[in-house]
Structure formats: C-alpha cells, structure tokens
Short mmCIF file of N, CA, C and O in Angstrom, two decimals:
data_model
loop_
_atom_site.label_atom_id
_atom_site.label_comp_id
_atom_site.label_asym_id
_atom_site.label_seq_id
_atom_site.Cartn_x
_atom_site.Cartn_y
_atom_site.Cartn_z
N MET L 1 3.50 17.40 2.80
CA MET L 1 3.77 16.27 2.28
C MET L 1 5.18 15.76 1.91
O MET L 1 5.93 17.24 1.60
N PRO L 2 5.73 14.72 2.49
CA PRO L 2 6.96 14.19 2.53
C PRO L 2 7.40 15.02 0.89
O PRO L 2 6.87 14.15 0.02
N SER L 3 8.87 15.71 0.84
CA SER L 3 9.40 15.65 -0.51
C SER L 3 10.89 15.50 -0.19
O SER L 3 11.29 15.34 0.67
N GLY L 4 11.34 15.66 -1.82
CA GLY L 4 12.78 15.66 -1.75
C GLY L 4 13.56 14.54 -2.46
O GLY L 4 12.85 13.31 -1.88
N PRO L 5 14.03 14.75 -3.16
CA PRO L 5 15.10 13.06 -4.10
C PRO L 5 15.66 12.70 -2.95
O PRO L 5 16.13 11.37 -3.02
N HIS L 6 15.93 12.97 -1.95
CA HIS L 6 17.06 12.35 -0.69
C HIS L 6 16.25 11.51 0.31
O HIS L 6 16.62 10.36 1.25
N LEU L 7 14.52 11.78 0.33
CA LEU L 7 14.38 10.47 0.84
C LEU L 7 13.89 9.41 0.00
O LEU L 7 13.79 9.31 -0.75
N GLY L 8 13.77 8.53 0.84
CA GLY L 8 14.22 6.72 0.38
C GLY L 8 12.51 6.25 -0.64
O GLY L 8 11.34 7.11 -0.43
N LEU L 9 12.37 5.43 -1.04
CA LEU L 9 11.30 4.87 -1.77
C LEU L 9 10.07 4.91 -0.50
O LEU L 9 9.02 5.03 -1.05
N GLU L 10 10.49 4.41 0.05
CA GLU L 10 9.29 4.03 1.25
C GLU L 10 8.97 5.14 1.78
O GLU L 10 7.29 5.15 1.89
N THR L 11 9.43 6.21 2.11
CA THR L 11 8.54 7.63 2.55
C THR L 11 8.33 8.26 1.20
O THR L 11 6.61 8.67 1.41
N LYS L 12 8.59 7.74 -0.35
CA LYS L 12 7.58 8.51 -1.52
C LYS L 12 6.45 7.38 -1.33
O LYS L 12 5.17 8.09 -1.79
N LYS L 13 6.52 6.23 -1.17
CA LYS L 13 4.65 5.35 -1.12
C LYS L 13 4.19 5.79 -0.31
O LYS L 13 3.04 5.86 -0.78
N ILE L 14 4.38 6.09 0.89
CA ILE L 14 3.81 6.64 1.87
C ILE L 14 2.93 7.94 1.72
O ILE L 14 1.53 8.28 1.47
N ALA L 15 4.12 8.92 1.02
CA ALA L 15 3.21 10.05 0.54
C ALA L 15 2.08 9.99 -0.78
O ALA L 15 1.13 10.67 -0.75
N ILE L 16 2.60 8.90 -1.65
CA ILE L 16 1.48 8.27 -3.05
C ILE L 16 0.21 7.66 -2.03
O ILE L 16 -0.96 8.27 -2.79
N ASP L 17 0.35 7.13 -1.24
CA ASP L 17 -0.73 6.27 -0.55
C ASP L 17 -1.58 7.40 0.04
O ASP L 17 -2.98 7.40 0.34
N ARG L 18 -0.78 8.68 0.76
CA ARG L 18 -1.56 9.50 1.24
C ARG L 18 -2.06 10.20 0.16
O ARG L 18 -3.88 10.36 0.60
N ALA L 19 -1.64 10.64 -0.86
CA ALA L 19 -2.10 11.45 -1.91
C ALA L 19 -3.46 10.73 -2.69
O ALA L 19 -4.51 10.95 -2.97
N LEU L 20 -3.66 9.22 -2.53
CA LEU L 20 -4.20 8.19 -3.13
C LEU L 20 -5.48 8.15 -2.27
O LEU L 20 -6.97 8.43 -2.66
N GLU L 21 -5.26 8.45 -0.98
CA GLU L 21 -6.30 8.18 0.09
C GLU L 21 -7.27 9.81 -0.65
O GLU L 21 -8.57 9.93 -0.31
N VAL L 22 -6.09 10.71 -0.50
CA VAL L 22 -6.95 12.02 -0.64
C VAL L 22 -8.11 12.05 -1.89
O VAL L 22 -9.09 12.28 -1.56
N PHE L 23 -7.43 11.84 -2.53
CA PHE L 23 -8.33 11.49 -3.70
C PHE L 23 -9.57 10.50 -3.87
O PHE L 23 -10.89 11.34 -4.07
N LEU L 24 -9.36 9.59 -3.42
CA LEU L 24 -10.67 8.71 -3.12
C LEU L 24 -11.67 9.03 -2.26
O LEU L 24 -12.81 9.15 -2.39
N THR L 25 -11.21 9.87 -1.26
CA THR L 25 -12.15 10.33 -0.36
C THR L 25 -12.91 11.75 -0.55
O THR L 25 -14.25 11.54 -0.55
N GLY L 26 -12.35 12.48 -1.48
CA GLY L 26 -12.61 13.20 -2.57
C GLY L 26 -13.56 13.05 -3.49
O GLY L 26 -14.86 13.25 -3.59
N ALA L 27 -13.17 11.92 -4.14
CA ALA L 27 -14.29 11.59 -4.94
C ALA L 27 -15.40 10.70 -4.48
O ALA L 27 -16.33 11.09 -5.01
N THR L 28 -15.35 9.96 -3.11
CA THR L 28 -16.42 9.38 -2.86
C THR L 28 -17.60 10.56 -2.42
O THR L 28 -18.55 10.40 -2.41
N GLN L 29 -16.81 12.04 -1.77
CA GLN L 29 -18.06 12.76 -1.61
C GLN L 29 -18.78 13.23 -2.76
O GLN L 29 -19.76 13.43 -2.68
N VAL L 30 -18.08 13.72 -3.55
CA VAL L 30 -18.29 14.40 -4.61
C VAL L 30 -19.51 13.05 -5.44
O VAL L 30 -20.61 13.62 -5.92
N LEU L 31 -19.67 11.87 -5.70
CA LEU L 31 -19.82 10.83 -6.26
C LEU L 31 -21.52 10.85 -6.13
O LEU L 31 -22.22 10.77 -5.73
N SER L 32 -20.92 10.83 -3.99
CA SER L 32 -21.97 10.50 -2.85
C SER L 32 -23.50 11.89 -3.34
O SER L 32 -24.54 11.84 -3.01
N THR L 33 -22.97 12.98 -3.75
CA THR L 33 -23.41 13.93 -3.57
C THR L 33 -24.50 14.16 -4.91
O THR L 33 -25.44 14.56 -5.13
N ILE L 34 -23.63 13.12 -6.03
CA ILE L 34 -24.34 12.93 -7.01
C ILE L 34 -25.86 11.87 -7.19
O ILE L 34 -27.08 12.19 -7.51
N ASP L 35 -25.23 10.84 -6.60
CA ASP L 35 -26.52 10.17 -6.36
C ASP L 35 -26.22 8.91 -5.10
O ASP L 35 -24.48 8.59 -5.24
N PRO L 36 -26.58 8.78 -4.48
CA PRO L 36 -26.31 8.00 -2.88
C PRO L 36 -25.47 6.45 -3.28
O PRO L 36 -24.69 5.87 -2.80
N HIS L 37 -26.46 6.17 -4.29
CA HIS L 37 -25.62 4.85 -4.64
C HIS L 37 -24.68 4.95 -5.57
O HIS L 37 -24.07 3.38 -5.37
N LEU L 38 -23.96 5.98 -5.64
CA LEU L 38 -22.54 5.59 -5.98
C LEU L 38 -21.43 5.53 -5.33
O LEU L 38 -20.20 5.12 -5.50
N ARG L 39 -21.82 5.76 -4.31
CA ARG L 39 -20.84 5.37 -2.89
C ARG L 39 -20.78 4.51 -2.54
O ARG L 39 -19.30 4.40 -2.88
N PRO L 40 -21.09 2.79 -2.52
CA PRO L 40 -20.76 1.93 -2.73
C PRO L 40 -19.68 1.95 -3.71
O PRO L 40 -18.59 0.71 -3.26
N ILE L 41 -19.93 2.01 -4.91
CA ILE L 41 -19.03 1.65 -6.22
C ILE L 41 -17.74 2.57 -5.87
O ILE L 41 -16.48 1.64 -6.22
N SER L 42 -17.73 3.68 -5.24
CA SER L 42 -16.65 4.50 -4.68
C SER L 42 -15.73 4.00 -3.81
O SER L 42 -14.80 3.86 -3.78
N LEU L 43 -16.18 3.49 -2.92
CA LEU L 43 -15.75 2.85 -1.92
C LEU L 43 -15.13 1.26 -2.47
O LEU L 43 -14.36 0.69 -1.60
N ALA L 44 -15.72 0.66 -3.13
CA ALA L 44 -15.39 -0.82 -3.82
C ALA L 44 -13.64 -0.06 -4.54
O ALA L 44 -12.94 -1.33 -4.61
N LEU L 45 -14.05 0.78 -5.39
CA LEU L 45 -12.48 1.27 -6.42
C LEU L 45 -11.28 1.39 -5.14
O LEU L 45 -10.55 1.03 -5.20
N SER L 46 -11.77 2.20 -3.36
CA SER L 46 -11.31 2.50 -2.82
C SER L 46 -10.13 1.16 -2.04
O SER L 46 -9.19 1.01 -1.91
N ASP L 47 -11.04 0.27 -1.96
CA ASP L 47 -10.84 -1.10 -1.45
C ASP L 47 -9.87 -1.80 -2.63
O ASP L 47 -8.86 -2.62 -2.18
N PHE L 48 -10.44 -2.00 -3.79
CA PHE L 48 -9.50 -2.36 -4.95
C PHE L 48 -8.09 -1.61 -4.99
O PHE L 48 -7.39 -2.35 -5.24
N LEU L 49 -8.32 -0.68 -4.76
CA LEU L 49 -7.11 0.13 -4.82
C LEU L 49 -6.04 -0.22 -3.68
O LEU L 49 -4.81 0.61 -3.58
N SER L 50 -6.28 -0.69 -2.24
CA SER L 50 -6.15 -0.58 -1.00
C SER L 50 -4.84 -1.52 -1.18
O SER L 50 -4.63 -2.41 -2.21
N GLY L 51 -3.66 -1.00 -0.64
CA GLY L 51 -1.78 -2.18 -0.67
C GLY L 51 -1.54 -1.75 -1.91
O GLY L 51 -2.04 -1.08 -2.75
N GLY L 52 -0.55 -3.03 -2.28
CA GLY L 52 0.15 -2.13 -3.39
C GLY L 52 1.43 -2.13 -3.09
O GLY L 52 2.02 -1.37 -2.31
N LYS L 53 2.40 -2.28 -4.52
CA LYS L 53 3.68 -1.56 -4.37
C LYS L 53 4.02 -0.26 -4.96
O LYS L 53 4.66 0.32 -4.60
N ARG L 54 3.06 0.47 -5.68
CA ARG L 54 2.99 1.86 -6.05
C ARG L 54 4.09 1.97 -6.98
O ARG L 54 4.82 2.66 -7.36
N LEU L 55 4.34 0.94 -7.92
CA LEU L 55 5.70 0.91 -8.87
C LEU L 55 5.33 2.02 -9.97
O LEU L 55 6.24 2.84 -9.99
N ARG L 56 3.81 2.13 -10.44
CA ARG L 56 4.05 3.19 -11.53
C ARG L 56 4.34 4.54 -11.29
O ARG L 56 4.75 5.10 -11.61
N PRO L 57 4.03 4.66 -9.77
CA PRO L 57 3.61 6.05 -9.42
C PRO L 57 5.41 6.08 -8.85
O PRO L 57 5.90 7.06 -9.43
N LEU L 58 6.06 5.30 -8.27
CA LEU L 58 7.42 5.32 -8.36
C LEU L 58 8.32 5.89 -9.38
O LEU L 58 9.15 6.37 -9.14
N PHE L 59 7.85 5.02 -10.06
CA PHE L 59 8.79 5.08 -11.50
C PHE L 59 8.76 6.34 -12.11
O PHE L 59 9.53 6.61 -12.82
N ALA L 60 7.03 6.99 -12.05
CA ALA L 60 7.02 8.40 -12.63
C ALA L 60 7.79 9.55 -11.98
O ALA L 60 7.86 10.19 -12.74
N ILE L 61 7.79 9.10 -10.40
CA ILE L 61 8.59 10.07 -10.04
C ILE L 61 10.07 10.21 -10.00
O ILE L 61 10.68 11.37 -10.20
N ALA L 62 10.76 8.87 -9.96
CA ALA L 62 12.11 8.74 -10.88
C ALA L 62 12.38 9.22 -11.81
O ALA L 62 13.10 10.31 -12.11
N GLY L 63 11.14 9.16 -13.00
CA GLY L 63 11.70 9.76 -14.14
C GLY L 63 11.07 11.14 -14.48
O GLY L 63 12.10 11.90 -14.94
N TYR L 64 10.28 12.09 -13.33
CA TYR L 64 10.55 13.61 -12.93
C TYR L 64 11.85 13.68 -12.55
O TYR L 64 12.44 14.89 -12.99
N LEU L 65 11.98 13.31 -11.26
CA LEU L 65 13.79 13.46 -11.05
C LEU L 65 14.39 13.70 -11.84
O LEU L 65 15.75 14.34 -12.30
N GLY L 66 14.63 11.95 -12.80
CA GLY L 66 15.77 12.08 -14.06
C GLY L 66 15.56 12.77 -14.53
O GLY L 66 17.14 13.28 -15.52
N ALA L 67 14.48 13.50 -15.24
CA ALA L 67 14.60 14.46 -16.48
C ALA L 67 14.96 15.77 -15.79
O ALA L 67 15.07 17.11 -16.42
N GLY L 68 15.14 15.91 -14.25
CA GLY L 68 15.28 17.42 -13.92
C GLY L 68 14.61 18.15 -13.36
O GLY L 68 14.53 19.26 -12.76
N GLY L 69 13.47 17.30 -12.83
CA GLY L 69 12.10 17.49 -11.94
C GLY L 69 13.08 17.98 -10.87
O GLY L 69 13.81 16.95 -10.21
N GLU L 70 12.02 19.22 -10.00
CA GLU L 70 12.50 19.12 -8.43
C GLU L 70 11.62 18.92 -7.58
O GLU L 70 10.39 19.45 -7.72
N MET L 71 10.90 18.41 -6.52
CA MET L 71 10.08 17.89 -5.75
C MET L 71 10.30 18.91 -4.13
O MET L 71 9.53 19.03 -3.66
N GLU L 72 11.61 19.46 -4.11
CA GLU L 72 11.53 20.01 -2.86
C GLU L 72 11.50 21.84 -2.47
O GLU L 72 11.86 22.27 -1.35
N ASN L 73 11.08 22.26 -3.84
CA ASN L 73 11.17 23.68 -3.63
C ASN L 73 10.07 23.87 -3.20
O ASN L 73 10.11 25.39 -2.67
N SER L 74 8.86 23.74 -3.07
CA SER L 74 7.87 24.31 -2.60
C SER L 74 6.92 22.92 -2.32
O SER L 74 6.75 21.79 -2.71
N HIS L 75 6.02 23.03 -1.31
CA HIS L 75 4.95 22.40 -0.86
C HIS L 75 3.93 21.80 -1.93
O HIS L 75 3.21 20.80 -2.03
N ASN L 76 3.85 23.00 -2.61
CA ASN L 76 3.00 22.48 -3.68
C ASN L 76 3.29 21.93 -4.90
O ASN L 76 2.25 21.21 -5.54
N ALA L 77 4.51 22.33 -5.33
CA ALA L 77 5.01 21.55 -6.37
C ALA L 77 4.91 20.21 -5.68
O ALA L 77 4.72 18.89 -6.78
N ALA L 78 5.25 19.83 -4.91
CA ALA L 78 5.17 18.18 -4.51
C ALA L 78 4.07 17.19 -4.51
O ALA L 78 3.76 16.54 -5.07
N SER L 79 3.23 18.37 -3.97
CA SER L 79 1.81 17.88 -4.26
C SER L 79 1.12 17.73 -5.10
O SER L 79 0.74 16.97 -5.38
N SER L 80 1.63 18.68 -6.08
CA SER L 80 0.74 18.15 -7.65
C SER L 80 1.35 17.11 -8.21
O SER L 80 0.95 16.47 -8.92
N ILE L 81 2.98 16.74 -8.54
CA ILE L 81 3.52 15.70 -8.34
C ILE L 81 2.49 14.48 -7.83
O ILE L 81 2.69 13.44 -8.55
N TYR L 82 2.53 14.12 -6.79
CA TYR L 82 1.70 13.10 -6.13
C TYR L 82 0.22 13.00 -6.59
O TYR L 82 0.07 11.71 -6.35
N GLN L 83 -0.28 13.96 -6.69
CA GLN L 83 -1.23 13.92 -7.35
C GLN L 83 -1.35 13.26 -8.81
O GLN L 83 -2.54 12.75 -9.37
N ALA L 84 -0.58 13.54 -9.48
CA ALA L 84 -0.52 13.52 -10.99
C ALA L 84 0.10 12.10 -11.17
O ALA L 84 -0.36 11.29 -11.82
N VAL L 85 1.04 11.40 -10.08
CA VAL L 85 1.28 10.23 -10.38
C VAL L 85 0.15 9.32 -9.67
O VAL L 85 0.09 8.27 -10.04
N VAL L 86 -0.29 9.88 -8.61
CA VAL L 86 -1.74 8.98 -8.43
C VAL L 86 -2.58 8.52 -9.38
O VAL L 86 -3.28 7.24 -9.10
N SER L 87 -3.06 9.46 -10.22
CA SER L 87 -3.70 9.14 -11.36
C SER L 87 -3.23 7.95 -12.12
O SER L 87 -3.77 7.79 -12.87
N LEU L 88 -2.00 7.67 -12.12
CA LEU L 88 -1.29 6.34 -12.71
C LEU L 88 -2.27 5.47 -12.40
O LEU L 88 -2.54 3.79 -12.92
N GLU L 89 -2.38 5.24 -11.29
CA GLU L 89 -2.74 4.02 -10.04
C GLU L 89 -3.99 4.02 -10.56
O GLU L 89 -4.39 2.85 -10.35
N VAL L 90 -5.07 4.98 -10.21
CA VAL L 90 -6.05 5.53 -10.50
C VAL L 90 -6.35 4.61 -11.91
O VAL L 90 -7.54 3.73 -12.59
N LEU L 91 -6.12 5.25 -13.06
CA LEU L 91 -6.47 4.43 -14.61
C LEU L 91 -5.64 3.49 -14.84
O LEU L 91 -6.38 2.37 -15.10
N GLN L 92 -5.04 2.80 -14.07
CA GLN L 92 -4.57 1.13 -13.92
C GLN L 92 -5.76 0.06 -13.39
O GLN L 92 -5.99 -0.92 -14.00
N ALA L 93 -6.08 0.93 -12.49
CA ALA L 93 -7.25 -0.15 -12.03
C ALA L 93 -8.48 -0.03 -12.63
O ALA L 93 -8.85 -1.01 -12.75
N CYS L 94 -8.81 1.12 -13.43
CA CYS L 94 -9.38 1.52 -14.09
C CYS L 94 -9.98 0.32 -15.30
O CYS L 94 -10.68 -0.65 -15.73
N ALA L 95 -8.19 0.12 -15.94
CA ALA L 95 -8.19 -0.69 -17.31
C ALA L 95 -7.90 -2.45 -16.60
O ALA L 95 -8.85 -3.01 -17.11
N ARG L 96 -7.55 -2.64 -15.47
CA ARG L 96 -7.86 -3.51 -14.86
C ARG L 96 -9.49 -4.09 -14.46
O ARG L 96 -9.30 -5.20 -15.09
N ILE L 97 -10.04 -3.24 -14.26
CA ILE L 97 -11.26 -3.56 -14.10
C ILE L 97 -12.22 -3.92 -15.13
O ILE L 97 -12.96 -5.09 -15.39
N HIS L 98 -11.71 -2.80 -16.34
CA HIS L 98 -12.38 -3.27 -17.31
C HIS L 98 -11.69 -4.42 -18.02
O HIS L 98 -12.90 -5.48 -19.17
N ASP L 99 -11.19 -4.60 -18.13
CA ASP L 99 -10.02 -5.87 -18.71
C ASP L 99 -10.87 -7.13 -18.05
O ASP L 99 -11.23 -7.82 -18.60
N ASP L 100 -10.98 -7.38 -16.57
CA ASP L 100 -11.94 -8.07 -16.27
C ASP L 100 -13.13 -8.36 -16.54
O ASP L 100 -13.60 -9.37 -16.70
N MET L 101 -14.29 -6.93 -16.64
CA MET L 101 -15.52 -7.37 -17.36
C MET L 101 -15.55 -7.86 -18.67
O MET L 101 -16.06 -8.65 -18.83
N MET L 102 -14.53 -7.69 -19.71
CA MET L 102 -14.69 -8.10 -20.61
C MET L 102 -14.18 -9.78 -20.69
O MET L 102 -14.58 -10.47 -21.81
N ASP L 103 -13.28 -9.91 -19.88
CA ASP L 103 -12.99 -11.45 -19.75
C ASP L 103 -13.87 -12.05 -19.12
O ASP L 103 -13.98 -13.19 -19.06
N GLY L 104 -14.79 -11.63 -18.29
CA GLY L 104 -16.08 -12.02 -17.62
C GLY L 104 -15.31 -12.51 -16.18
O GLY L 104 -15.98 -13.65 -15.42
N SER L 105 -14.23 -12.20 -15.69
CA SER L 105 -13.78 -12.29 -14.47
C SER L 105 -14.71 -12.47 -13.12
O SER L 105 -15.35 -11.55 -13.10
N ASP L 106 -14.45 -13.09 -12.32
CA ASP L 106 -14.92 -12.81 -10.92
C ASP L 106 -14.22 -10.95 -10.34
O ASP L 106 -14.95 -10.41 -9.69
#
C-alpha cells in the first residue's frame, strides 16, 4: 500500500479507498457465513460508502503525521493506519444511516 508523507492527497485517498474496499469485502464474507440474508445488507453498506472525498480519513492521517507519526517505516504500519482511518468512514456511515432512520428519511 502506498505510504509516506511525501505522497499527495490523491494517492492517500486511493489507499484509503482500497483499504475500505478490503474491509467491506471481508465484512461481506463474514456476514454471509453467519446468514446469507446479511449479504444484501452488507452490499448496500458498500454501495452507500462508494465515492466521497474521504475527508475524515485524510484529516486523521494529517493529524497522525502532524503529531509525529510515520507512515514510511514499514508496510504494516501504513496498512494499520489506513485500517484505522477507514473505521471513521464506517462509523460516520452508520451514524448517517441511524440519523436517517430516526428522521424517517428515504
């Protein structure tokens, strides 16, 4: 996975998108083994998360680097950072879905 503070935002966004795709694919596989009826729900979440500017994860990476964190020491460290910041996108999506349900939105 690309890493390093010298890489541009677009490169980091691509890495974030890739990490999100890996997470969602794994989640879909796990949920499908629990109950096949969960697969469409997981795929709907994947669709809901497609696209976007990925500002939350980019800001989290900027904060990590600004606090002295390093992404270029090892592939595993960079991968862990991307996995952590992707959780922000998933958390935000769940909050948005919950809010829409509470509001009775489509």
